[in-house]
Amino acid sequence: MNFHILTLFPDMVMNGLNTSIIGRAVNAGLLSIEAVNIRDYAFNKHQSVDDYPYGGGAGMLMQAEPVYLAYEAVAERIRKQGEKPRVVYLSPQGNVFDQKMAEELSQEEDLILLCGHYEGIDERVLEEIVTDYVSIGDYVLTGGELPAMVMVDALSRLVPGVLHNDVSAEFESFQDNLLEYPQYSRPEEWHGKKVPSVLLSGHHANIEKWRREQSIIRTYERRSDLFEKCELTEKEKQWLKDYLDDKISRHQE
Ligand code: ADE
């Protein structure tokens, strides 16, 4: 998968994405990440890319032309059979990013991520080039660079080969709308807390059952919004009910 990030801060993006798993996947040729400096496409001698908004108001806006030229430089290279490339504009006004969106976008061969700064970008260029508006959550950041890095990370780990073992991408949080179960490593006892005995039993079916139950409890207790969406078997629903009844009666003792 190839990421093309249009930004005023290419170093920030590249420095944040050249380590660990993503850095290794780039070196292995599984991913490519390029940061295109929008300032390189400024059309005036001061290389300025921002100006005051018509109608007044606080702050500056990124102008349409440098953004458009930076986009065109990338699109010209990757455009296939006249197809319009997918362009994500990172903005608090977008659809909220989640695992499902990550899965869908990770199918693309090329993805252009457009990072705004200041008070935003002239609407006209957004209308012309953006295909998807994405927010990473209901809070406002100073620019789209961190959200773009979040998206590159979340999408990259879904690209085959990036995580080495395909099982981990599949079983982690949010697959099935369930949170991940708790995990333990050595030693067997730490600060007086023992590793749950089922995990030491070597009985794989019991371990799988315990993990699924833990995922269900966690999701129920911590993320009722996700719990609404997860599909449990009748047996699992009964098990959860018994677990909760048992918990209440223990509490009352
Ligand atoms: N730019 C500023 N805040 C943002 C957010 N929450 N998500 C995506 N892009 C942003």
PDB file of C-alpha atoms and ligand atoms in Angstrom:
ATOM      1  CA  MET A   1       0.000   0.000   0.000  1.00  0.00           C
ATOM      2  CA  ASN A   2       1.247   3.493  -0.853  1.00  0.00           C
ATOM      3  CA  PHE A   3       0.491   6.500   1.334  1.00  0.00           C
ATOM      4  CA  HIS A   4       0.893  10.013  -0.066  1.00  0.00           C
ATOM      5  CA  ILE A   5       0.605  12.651   2.633  1.00  0.00           C
ATOM      6  CA  LEU A   6       0.064  16.267   1.586  1.00  0.00           C
ATOM      7  CA  THR A   7       1.253  18.447   4.443  1.00  0.00           C
ATOM      8  CA  LEU A   8       3.056  21.623   5.505  1.00  0.00           C
ATOM      9  CA  PHE A   9       5.086  19.550   7.989  1.00  0.00           C
ATOM     10  CA  PRO A  10       6.623  16.625   6.107  1.00  0.00           C
ATOM     11  CA  ASP A  11       9.330  16.023   8.721  1.00  0.00           C
ATOM     12  CA  MET A  12       6.784  15.587  11.483  1.00  0.00           C
ATOM     13  CA  VAL A  13       4.978  12.902   9.519  1.00  0.00           C
ATOM     14  CA  MET A  14       8.052  11.081   8.248  1.00  0.00           C
ATOM     15  CA  ASN A  15       9.823  11.120  11.617  1.00  0.00           C
ATOM     16  CA  GLY A  16       6.738   9.720  13.295  1.00  0.00           C
ATOM     17  CA  LEU A  17       6.400   6.828  10.885  1.00  0.00           C
ATOM     18  CA  ASN A  18       9.922   5.560  10.344  1.00  0.00           C
ATOM     19  CA  THR A  19      10.281   3.401  13.447  1.00  0.00           C
ATOM     20  CA  SER A  20       9.201  -0.008  14.680  1.00  0.00           C
ATOM     21  CA  ILE A  21       6.661  -2.049  12.725  1.00  0.00           C
ATOM     22  CA  ILE A  22       5.767   0.621  10.153  1.00  0.00           C
ATOM     23  CA  GLY A  23       9.435   1.511   9.528  1.00  0.00           C
ATOM     24  CA  ARG A  24      10.262  -2.155   9.045  1.00  0.00           C
ATOM     25  CA  ALA A  25       7.348  -2.683   6.649  1.00  0.00           C
ATOM     26  CA  VAL A  26       8.538   0.284   4.578  1.00  0.00           C
ATOM     27  CA  ASN A  27      12.071  -1.150   4.450  1.00  0.00           C
ATOM     28  CA  ALA A  28      10.638  -4.510   3.431  1.00  0.00           C
ATOM     29  CA  GLY A  29       8.768  -2.864   0.534  1.00  0.00           C
ATOM     30  CA  LEU A  30       5.309  -3.746   1.878  1.00  0.00           C
ATOM     31  CA  LEU A  31       4.406  -0.080   2.280  1.00  0.00           C
ATOM     32  CA  SER A  32       5.598   3.223   0.935  1.00  0.00           C
ATOM     33  CA  ILE A  33       5.069   6.545   2.642  1.00  0.00           C
ATOM     34  CA  GLU A  34       5.826   9.873   1.005  1.00  0.00           C
ATOM     35  CA  ALA A  35       5.209  13.289   2.487  1.00  0.00           C
ATOM     36  CA  VAL A  36       4.643  15.984  -0.111  1.00  0.00           C
ATOM     37  CA  ASN A  37       5.369  19.496   1.117  1.00  0.00           C
ATOM     38  CA  ILE A  38       2.496  21.736   0.049  1.00  0.00           C
ATOM     39  CA  ARG A  39       4.799  24.741   0.463  1.00  0.00           C
ATOM     40  CA  ASP A  40       6.845  23.488  -2.506  1.00  0.00           C
ATOM     41  CA  TYR A  41       3.796  24.312  -4.623  1.00  0.00           C
ATOM     42  CA  ALA A  42       3.349  27.873  -3.394  1.00  0.00           C
ATOM     43  CA  PHE A  43       2.956  30.132  -6.377  1.00  0.00           C
ATOM     44  CA  ASN A  44       4.342  33.373  -4.930  1.00  0.00           C
ATOM     45  CA  LYS A  45       7.907  34.375  -4.224  1.00  0.00           C
ATOM     46  CA  HIS A  46       7.436  34.335  -0.441  1.00  0.00           C
ATOM     47  CA  GLN A  47       6.304  30.722  -0.601  1.00  0.00           C
ATOM     48  CA  SER A  48       3.289  31.585   1.509  1.00  0.00           C
ATOM     49  CA  VAL A  49       0.390  29.145   1.394  1.00  0.00           C
ATOM     50  CA  ASP A  50      -2.122  30.873   3.653  1.00  0.00           C
ATOM     51  CA  ASP A  51      -4.278  33.990   3.511  1.00  0.00           C
ATOM     52  CA  TYR A  52      -7.111  35.729   5.342  1.00  0.00           C
ATOM     53  CA  PRO A  53     -10.612  34.315   5.018  1.00  0.00           C
ATOM     54  CA  TYR A  54     -13.114  36.326   2.968  1.00  0.00           C
ATOM     55  CA  GLY A  55     -15.831  37.659   5.240  1.00  0.00           C
ATOM     56  CA  GLY A  56     -13.435  38.006   8.140  1.00  0.00           C
ATOM     57  CA  GLY A  57     -12.923  35.792  11.141  1.00  0.00           C
ATOM     58  CA  ALA A  58     -10.049  34.502  13.196  1.00  0.00           C
ATOM     59  CA  GLY A  59      -6.944  32.914  11.738  1.00  0.00           C
ATOM     60  CA  MET A  60      -5.676  32.095   8.295  1.00  0.00           C
ATOM     61  CA  LEU A  61      -6.786  29.631   5.639  1.00  0.00           C
ATOM     62  CA  MET A  62      -4.687  27.416   3.409  1.00  0.00           C
ATOM     63  CA  GLN A  63      -5.159  28.605  -0.157  1.00  0.00           C
ATOM     64  CA  ALA A  64      -6.614  26.394  -2.874  1.00  0.00           C
ATOM     65  CA  GLU A  65      -3.874  26.522  -5.514  1.00  0.00           C
ATOM     66  CA  PRO A  66      -0.836  25.106  -3.627  1.00  0.00           C
ATOM     67  CA  VAL A  67      -3.005  22.287  -2.264  1.00  0.00           C
ATOM     68  CA  TYR A  68      -4.314  21.569  -5.741  1.00  0.00           C
ATOM     69  CA  LEU A  69      -0.846  21.566  -7.335  1.00  0.00           C
ATOM     70  CA  ALA A  70       0.536  19.252  -4.638  1.00  0.00           C
ATOM     71  CA  TYR A  71      -2.426  16.915  -5.215  1.00  0.00           C
ATOM     72  CA  GLU A  72      -1.989  17.014  -9.005  1.00  0.00           C
ATOM     73  CA  ALA A  73       1.708  16.158  -8.706  1.00  0.00           C
ATOM     74  CA  VAL A  74       0.813  12.979  -6.828  1.00  0.00           C
ATOM     75  CA  ALA A  75      -2.386  12.145  -8.743  1.00  0.00           C
ATOM     76  CA  GLU A  76      -0.600  12.377 -12.104  1.00  0.00           C
ATOM     77  CA  ARG A  77       1.808   9.673 -10.979  1.00  0.00           C
ATOM     78  CA  ILE A  78      -0.745   7.271  -9.526  1.00  0.00           C
ATOM     79  CA  ARG A  79      -3.834   7.837 -11.665  1.00  0.00           C
ATOM     80  CA  LYS A  80      -4.871   4.629 -13.358  1.00  0.00           C
ATOM     81  CA  GLN A  81      -7.114   4.568 -16.434  1.00  0.00           C
ATOM     82  CA  GLY A  82      -8.491   7.981 -15.597  1.00  0.00           C
ATOM     83  CA  GLU A  83      -9.661   6.763 -12.191  1.00  0.00           C
ATOM     84  CA  LYS A  84      -9.822   9.453  -9.530  1.00  0.00           C
ATOM     85  CA  PRO A  85      -7.511   8.632  -6.609  1.00  0.00           C
ATOM     86  CA  ARG A  86      -8.985   8.317  -3.135  1.00  0.00           C
ATOM     87  CA  VAL A  87      -8.253  11.500  -1.160  1.00  0.00           C
ATOM     88  CA  VAL A  88      -8.909  11.669   2.576  1.00  0.00           C
ATOM     89  CA  TYR A  89      -9.133  15.108   4.166  1.00  0.00           C
ATOM     90  CA  LEU A  90      -8.450  14.916   7.905  1.00  0.00           C
ATOM     91  CA  SER A  91     -10.895  17.176   9.686  1.00  0.00           C
ATOM     92  CA  PRO A  92     -12.996  17.192  12.859  1.00  0.00           C
ATOM     93  CA  GLN A  93     -15.964  17.549  10.500  1.00  0.00           C
ATOM     94  CA  GLY A  94     -15.397  14.121   8.917  1.00  0.00           C
ATOM     95  CA  ASN A  95     -16.872  10.700   9.605  1.00  0.00           C
ATOM     96  CA  VAL A  96     -15.335   9.263  12.750  1.00  0.00           C
ATOM     97  CA  PHE A  97     -12.540   6.800  11.976  1.00  0.00           C
ATOM     98  CA  ASP A  98     -13.037   3.249  13.222  1.00  0.00           C
ATOM     99  CA  GLN A  99     -11.765  -0.257  12.538  1.00  0.00           C
ATOM    100  CA  LYS A 100     -14.376  -0.883   9.846  1.00  0.00           C
ATOM    101  CA  MET A 101     -13.246   2.216   7.953  1.00  0.00           C
ATOM    102  CA  ALA A 102      -9.620   1.129   8.413  1.00  0.00           C
ATOM    103  CA  GLU A 103     -10.425  -2.251   6.869  1.00  0.00           C
ATOM    104  CA  GLU A 104     -12.206  -0.691   3.917  1.00  0.00           C
ATOM    105  CA  LEU A 105      -9.491   1.899   3.191  1.00  0.00           C
ATOM    106  CA  SER A 106      -6.691  -0.658   3.584  1.00  0.00           C
ATOM    107  CA  GLN A 107      -7.920  -2.298   0.345  1.00  0.00           C
ATOM    108  CA  GLU A 108      -6.718   0.733  -1.650  1.00  0.00           C
ATOM    109  CA  GLU A 109      -3.371   0.518  -3.392  1.00  0.00           C
ATOM    110  CA  ASP A 110      -2.795   4.274  -3.132  1.00  0.00           C
ATOM    111  CA  LEU A 111      -4.230   6.685  -0.617  1.00  0.00           C
ATOM    112  CA  ILE A 112      -3.738  10.434  -0.520  1.00  0.00           C
ATOM    113  CA  LEU A 113      -4.058  11.995   2.936  1.00  0.00           C
ATOM    114  CA  LEU A 114      -4.555  15.756   3.008  1.00  0.00           C
ATOM    115  CA  CYS A 115      -3.554  17.530   6.216  1.00  0.00           C
ATOM    116  CA  GLY A 116      -4.988  20.951   6.952  1.00  0.00           C
ATOM    117  CA  HIS A 117      -3.452  23.506   9.235  1.00  0.00           C
ATOM    118  CA  TYR A 118      -4.413  26.952  10.505  1.00  0.00           C
ATOM    119  CA  GLU A 119      -8.196  27.377  10.306  1.00  0.00           C
ATOM    120  CA  GLY A 120      -8.636  24.944   7.431  1.00  0.00           C
ATOM    121  CA  ILE A 121      -8.475  24.905   3.634  1.00  0.00           C
ATOM    122  CA  ASP A 122     -10.314  26.905   0.971  1.00  0.00           C
ATOM    123  CA  GLU A 123     -13.543  24.984   0.362  1.00  0.00           C
ATOM    124  CA  ARG A 124     -13.243  25.049  -3.424  1.00  0.00           C
ATOM    125  CA  VAL A 125     -10.221  22.779  -3.621  1.00  0.00           C
ATOM    126  CA  LEU A 126     -11.777  20.388  -1.112  1.00  0.00           C
ATOM    127  CA  GLU A 127     -14.853  20.136  -3.347  1.00  0.00           C
ATOM    128  CA  GLU A 128     -12.657  19.312  -6.283  1.00  0.00           C
ATOM    129  CA  ILE A 129     -10.276  16.698  -4.904  1.00  0.00           C
ATOM    130  CA  VAL A 130     -11.536  15.180  -1.629  1.00  0.00           C
ATOM    131  CA  THR A 131     -13.376  11.842  -1.730  1.00  0.00           C
ATOM    132  CA  ASP A 132     -13.553  11.125   2.044  1.00  0.00           C
ATOM    133  CA  TYR A 133     -13.739  13.395   5.093  1.00  0.00           C
ATOM    134  CA  VAL A 134     -12.341  11.682   8.180  1.00  0.00           C
ATOM    135  CA  SER A 135     -12.095  12.722  11.834  1.00  0.00           C
ATOM    136  CA  ILE A 136     -10.166  10.668  14.374  1.00  0.00           C
ATOM    137  CA  GLY A 137     -12.456  11.714  17.214  1.00  0.00           C
ATOM    138  CA  ASP A 138     -14.546  14.489  18.666  1.00  0.00           C
ATOM    139  CA  TYR A 139     -11.775  16.844  19.690  1.00  0.00           C
ATOM    140  CA  VAL A 140      -9.871  19.506  17.791  1.00  0.00           C
ATOM    141  CA  LEU A 141      -6.161  19.204  17.004  1.00  0.00           C
ATOM    142  CA  THR A 142      -3.887  21.870  15.561  1.00  0.00           C
ATOM    143  CA  GLY A 143      -3.543  20.067  12.244  1.00  0.00           C
ATOM    144  CA  GLY A 144      -4.221  16.906  10.284  1.00  0.00           C
ATOM    145  CA  GLU A 145      -0.713  15.452  10.664  1.00  0.00           C
ATOM    146  CA  LEU A 146      -1.313  13.415  13.833  1.00  0.00           C
ATOM    147  CA  PRO A 147      -4.639  12.086  12.491  1.00  0.00           C
ATOM    148  CA  ALA A 148      -2.902  11.125   9.213  1.00  0.00           C
ATOM    149  CA  MET A 149      -0.256   9.253  11.193  1.00  0.00           C
ATOM    150  CA  VAL A 150      -2.962   7.481  13.181  1.00  0.00           C
ATOM    151  CA  MET A 151      -4.623   6.387   9.954  1.00  0.00           C
ATOM    152  CA  VAL A 152      -1.363   5.220   8.346  1.00  0.00           C
ATOM    153  CA  ASP A 153      -0.632   3.123  11.436  1.00  0.00           C
ATOM    154  CA  ALA A 154      -4.103   1.576  11.667  1.00  0.00           C
ATOM    155  CA  LEU A 155      -4.269   0.789   7.929  1.00  0.00           C
ATOM    156  CA  SER A 156      -0.701  -0.479   7.655  1.00  0.00           C
ATOM    157  CA  ARG A 157      -1.139  -3.180  10.266  1.00  0.00           C
ATOM    158  CA  LEU A 158      -3.968  -4.597   8.116  1.00  0.00           C
ATOM    159  CA  VAL A 159      -1.742  -4.909   5.044  1.00  0.00           C
ATOM    160  CA  PRO A 160      -0.768  -8.581   4.647  1.00  0.00           C
ATOM    161  CA  GLY A 161       2.754  -9.265   5.886  1.00  0.00           C
ATOM    162  CA  VAL A 162       3.130  -6.118   7.988  1.00  0.00           C
ATOM    163  CA  LEU A 163       2.405  -7.849  11.292  1.00  0.00           C
ATOM    164  CA  HIS A 164       4.132 -11.098  10.296  1.00  0.00           C
ATOM    165  CA  ASN A 165       1.480 -13.155  11.976  1.00  0.00           C
ATOM    166  CA  ASP A 166      -1.949 -12.647  10.456  1.00  0.00           C
ATOM    167  CA  VAL A 167      -3.678 -14.004  13.519  1.00  0.00           C
ATOM    168  CA  SER A 168      -2.860 -10.965  15.601  1.00  0.00           C
ATOM    169  CA  ALA A 169      -4.589  -8.479  13.301  1.00  0.00           C
ATOM    170  CA  GLU A 170      -7.637 -10.695  13.303  1.00  0.00           C
ATOM    171  CA  PHE A 171      -8.082 -11.345  16.969  1.00  0.00           C
ATOM    172  CA  GLU A 172      -7.379  -8.005  18.497  1.00  0.00           C
ATOM    173  CA  SER A 173      -9.837  -5.464  19.798  1.00  0.00           C
ATOM    174  CA  PHE A 174     -12.821  -4.518  17.646  1.00  0.00           C
ATOM    175  CA  GLN A 175     -12.879  -7.556  15.450  1.00  0.00           C
ATOM    176  CA  ASP A 176     -16.410  -8.850  16.145  1.00  0.00           C
ATOM    177  CA  ASN A 177     -16.969  -5.585  18.059  1.00  0.00           C
ATOM    178  CA  LEU A 178     -15.393  -7.179  21.119  1.00  0.00           C
ATOM    179  CA  LEU A 179     -12.500  -5.805  23.140  1.00  0.00           C
ATOM    180  CA  GLU A 180      -9.401  -7.890  23.573  1.00  0.00           C
ATOM    181  CA  TYR A 181      -9.138 -10.299  26.519  1.00  0.00           C
ATOM    182  CA  PRO A 182      -6.506  -9.736  29.255  1.00  0.00           C
ATOM    183  CA  GLN A 183      -3.045 -11.189  28.655  1.00  0.00           C
ATOM    184  CA  TYR A 184      -0.288 -12.315  31.007  1.00  0.00           C
ATOM    185  CA  SER A 185       3.396 -13.169  30.696  1.00  0.00           C
ATOM    186  CA  ARG A 186       6.057 -14.381  33.154  1.00  0.00           C
ATOM    187  CA  PRO A 187       6.311 -14.532  36.123  1.00  0.00           C
ATOM    188  CA  GLU A 188       3.362 -16.696  37.150  1.00  0.00           C
ATOM    189  CA  GLU A 189       2.875 -14.542  40.239  1.00  0.00           C
ATOM    190  CA  TRP A 190       3.552 -10.790  40.459  1.00  0.00           C
ATOM    191  CA  HIS A 191       2.671  -8.488  43.390  1.00  0.00           C
ATOM    192  CA  GLY A 192       0.676 -11.393  44.820  1.00  0.00           C
ATOM    193  CA  LYS A 193      -1.441 -11.664  41.651  1.00  0.00           C
ATOM    194  CA  LYS A 194      -1.549 -15.046  39.960  1.00  0.00           C
ATOM    195  CA  VAL A 195      -1.988 -15.723  36.263  1.00  0.00           C
ATOM    196  CA  PRO A 196      -5.477 -17.283  35.786  1.00  0.00           C
ATOM    197  CA  SER A 197      -4.966 -21.034  36.107  1.00  0.00           C
ATOM    198  CA  VAL A 198      -6.800 -21.889  32.879  1.00  0.00           C
ATOM    199  CA  LEU A 199      -3.985 -20.209  30.925  1.00  0.00           C
ATOM    200  CA  LEU A 200      -1.458 -22.592  32.466  1.00  0.00           C
ATOM    201  CA  SER A 201      -3.619 -25.654  31.820  1.00  0.00           C
ATOM    202  CA  GLY A 202      -2.538 -26.258  28.220  1.00  0.00           C
ATOM    203  CA  HIS A 203      -6.199 -27.016  27.419  1.00  0.00           C
ATOM    204  CA  HIS A 204      -6.706 -24.993  24.235  1.00  0.00           C
ATOM    205  CA  ALA A 205     -10.481 -25.224  24.001  1.00  0.00           C
ATOM    206  CA  ASN A 206     -10.878 -24.036  27.594  1.00  0.00           C
ATOM    207  CA  ILE A 207      -8.410 -21.232  26.999  1.00  0.00           C
ATOM    208  CA  GLU A 208     -10.311 -20.061  23.906  1.00  0.00           C
ATOM    209  CA  LYS A 209     -13.605 -20.194  25.832  1.00  0.00           C
ATOM    210  CA  TRP A 210     -12.145 -18.241  28.773  1.00  0.00           C
ATOM    211  CA  ARG A 211     -10.704 -15.602  26.436  1.00  0.00           C
ATOM    212  CA  ARG A 212     -13.981 -15.139  24.612  1.00  0.00           C
ATOM    213  CA  GLU A 213     -15.812 -14.787  27.947  1.00  0.00           C
ATOM    214  CA  GLN A 214     -13.297 -12.215  29.153  1.00  0.00           C
ATOM    215  CA  SER A 215     -13.752 -10.260  25.914  1.00  0.00           C
ATOM    216  CA  ILE A 216     -17.510 -10.303  26.436  1.00  0.00           C
ATOM    217  CA  ILE A 217     -17.271  -9.085  30.049  1.00  0.00           C
ATOM    218  CA  ARG A 218     -14.811  -6.347  29.144  1.00  0.00           C
ATOM    219  CA  THR A 219     -16.916  -5.083  26.304  1.00  0.00           C
ATOM    220  CA  TYR A 220     -20.072  -5.178  28.434  1.00  0.00           C
ATOM    221  CA  GLU A 221     -18.430  -3.323  31.320  1.00  0.00           C
ATOM    222  CA  ARG A 222     -16.275  -0.824  29.435  1.00  0.00           C
ATOM    223  CA  ARG A 223     -17.910  -0.187  26.070  1.00  0.00           C
ATOM    224  CA  SER A 224     -21.676  -0.551  26.137  1.00  0.00           C
ATOM    225  CA  ASP A 225     -21.805   1.129  22.701  1.00  0.00           C
ATOM    226  CA  LEU A 226     -19.750  -1.699  21.155  1.00  0.00           C
ATOM    227  CA  PHE A 227     -21.552  -4.348  23.179  1.00  0.00           C
ATOM    228  CA  GLU A 228     -24.841  -3.344  21.486  1.00  0.00           C
ATOM    229  CA  LYS A 229     -23.290  -4.289  18.150  1.00  0.00           C
ATOM    230  CA  CYS A 230     -21.662  -7.610  19.021  1.00  0.00           C
ATOM    231  CA  GLU A 231     -23.318 -10.892  18.229  1.00  0.00           C
ATOM    232  CA  LEU A 232     -23.410 -13.417  21.062  1.00  0.00           C
ATOM    233  CA  THR A 233     -24.735 -16.951  20.927  1.00  0.00           C
ATOM    234  CA  GLU A 234     -27.700 -17.823  23.180  1.00  0.00           C
ATOM    235  CA  LYS A 235     -25.266 -19.806  25.312  1.00  0.00           C
ATOM    236  CA  GLU A 236     -22.982 -16.799  25.695  1.00  0.00           C
ATOM    237  CA  LYS A 237     -25.912 -14.527  26.592  1.00  0.00           C
ATOM    238  CA  GLN A 238     -26.947 -16.978  29.304  1.00  0.00           C
ATOM    239  CA  TRP A 239     -23.366 -17.235  30.522  1.00  0.00           C
ATOM    240  CA  LEU A 240     -23.101 -13.431  30.815  1.00  0.00           C
ATOM    241  CA  LYS A 241     -26.418 -13.236  32.668  1.00  0.00           C
ATOM    242  CA  ASP A 242     -25.244 -15.901  35.158  1.00  0.00           C
ATOM    243  CA  TYR A 243     -21.913 -14.131  35.552  1.00  0.00           C
ATOM    244  CA  LEU A 244     -23.599 -10.792  36.291  1.00  0.00           C
ATOM    245  CA  ASP A 245     -26.170 -12.350  38.675  1.00  0.00           C
ATOM    246  CA  ASP A 246     -23.327 -14.060  40.474  1.00  0.00           C
ATOM    247  CA  LYS A 247     -21.394 -10.805  40.688  1.00  0.00           C
ATOM    248  CA  ILE A 248     -24.396  -8.967  42.155  1.00  0.00           C
ATOM    249  CA  SER A 249     -25.015 -11.638  44.775  1.00  0.00           C
ATOM    250  CA  ARG A 250     -21.320 -11.655  45.740  1.00  0.00           C
ATOM    251  CA  HIS A 251     -21.533  -7.887  46.102  1.00  0.00           C
ATOM    252  CA  GLN A 252     -24.552  -8.145  48.404  1.00  0.00           C
ATOM    253  CA  GLU A 253     -22.902 -10.634  50.760  1.00  0.00           C
TER     254      GLU A 253
HETATM  255  N1  ADE B   1      -7.764  18.058  12.433  1.00  0.00           N
HETATM  256  C1  ADE B   1      -7.964  18.703  13.598  1.00  0.00           C
HETATM  257  N2  ADE B   1      -8.616  17.946  14.470  1.00  0.00           N
HETATM  258  C2  ADE B   1      -8.859  16.744  13.850  1.00  0.00           C
HETATM  259  C3  ADE B   1      -9.507  15.538  14.231  1.00  0.00           C
HETATM  260  N3  ADE B   1     -10.050  15.367  15.422  1.00  0.00           N
HETATM  261  N4  ADE B   1      -9.548  14.545  13.328  1.00  0.00           N
HETATM  262  C4  ADE B   1      -9.017  14.706  12.101  1.00  0.00           C
HETATM  263  N5  ADE B   1      -8.400  15.814  11.688  1.00  0.00           N
HETATM  264  C5  ADE B   1      -8.320  16.838  12.547  1.00  0.00           C
END
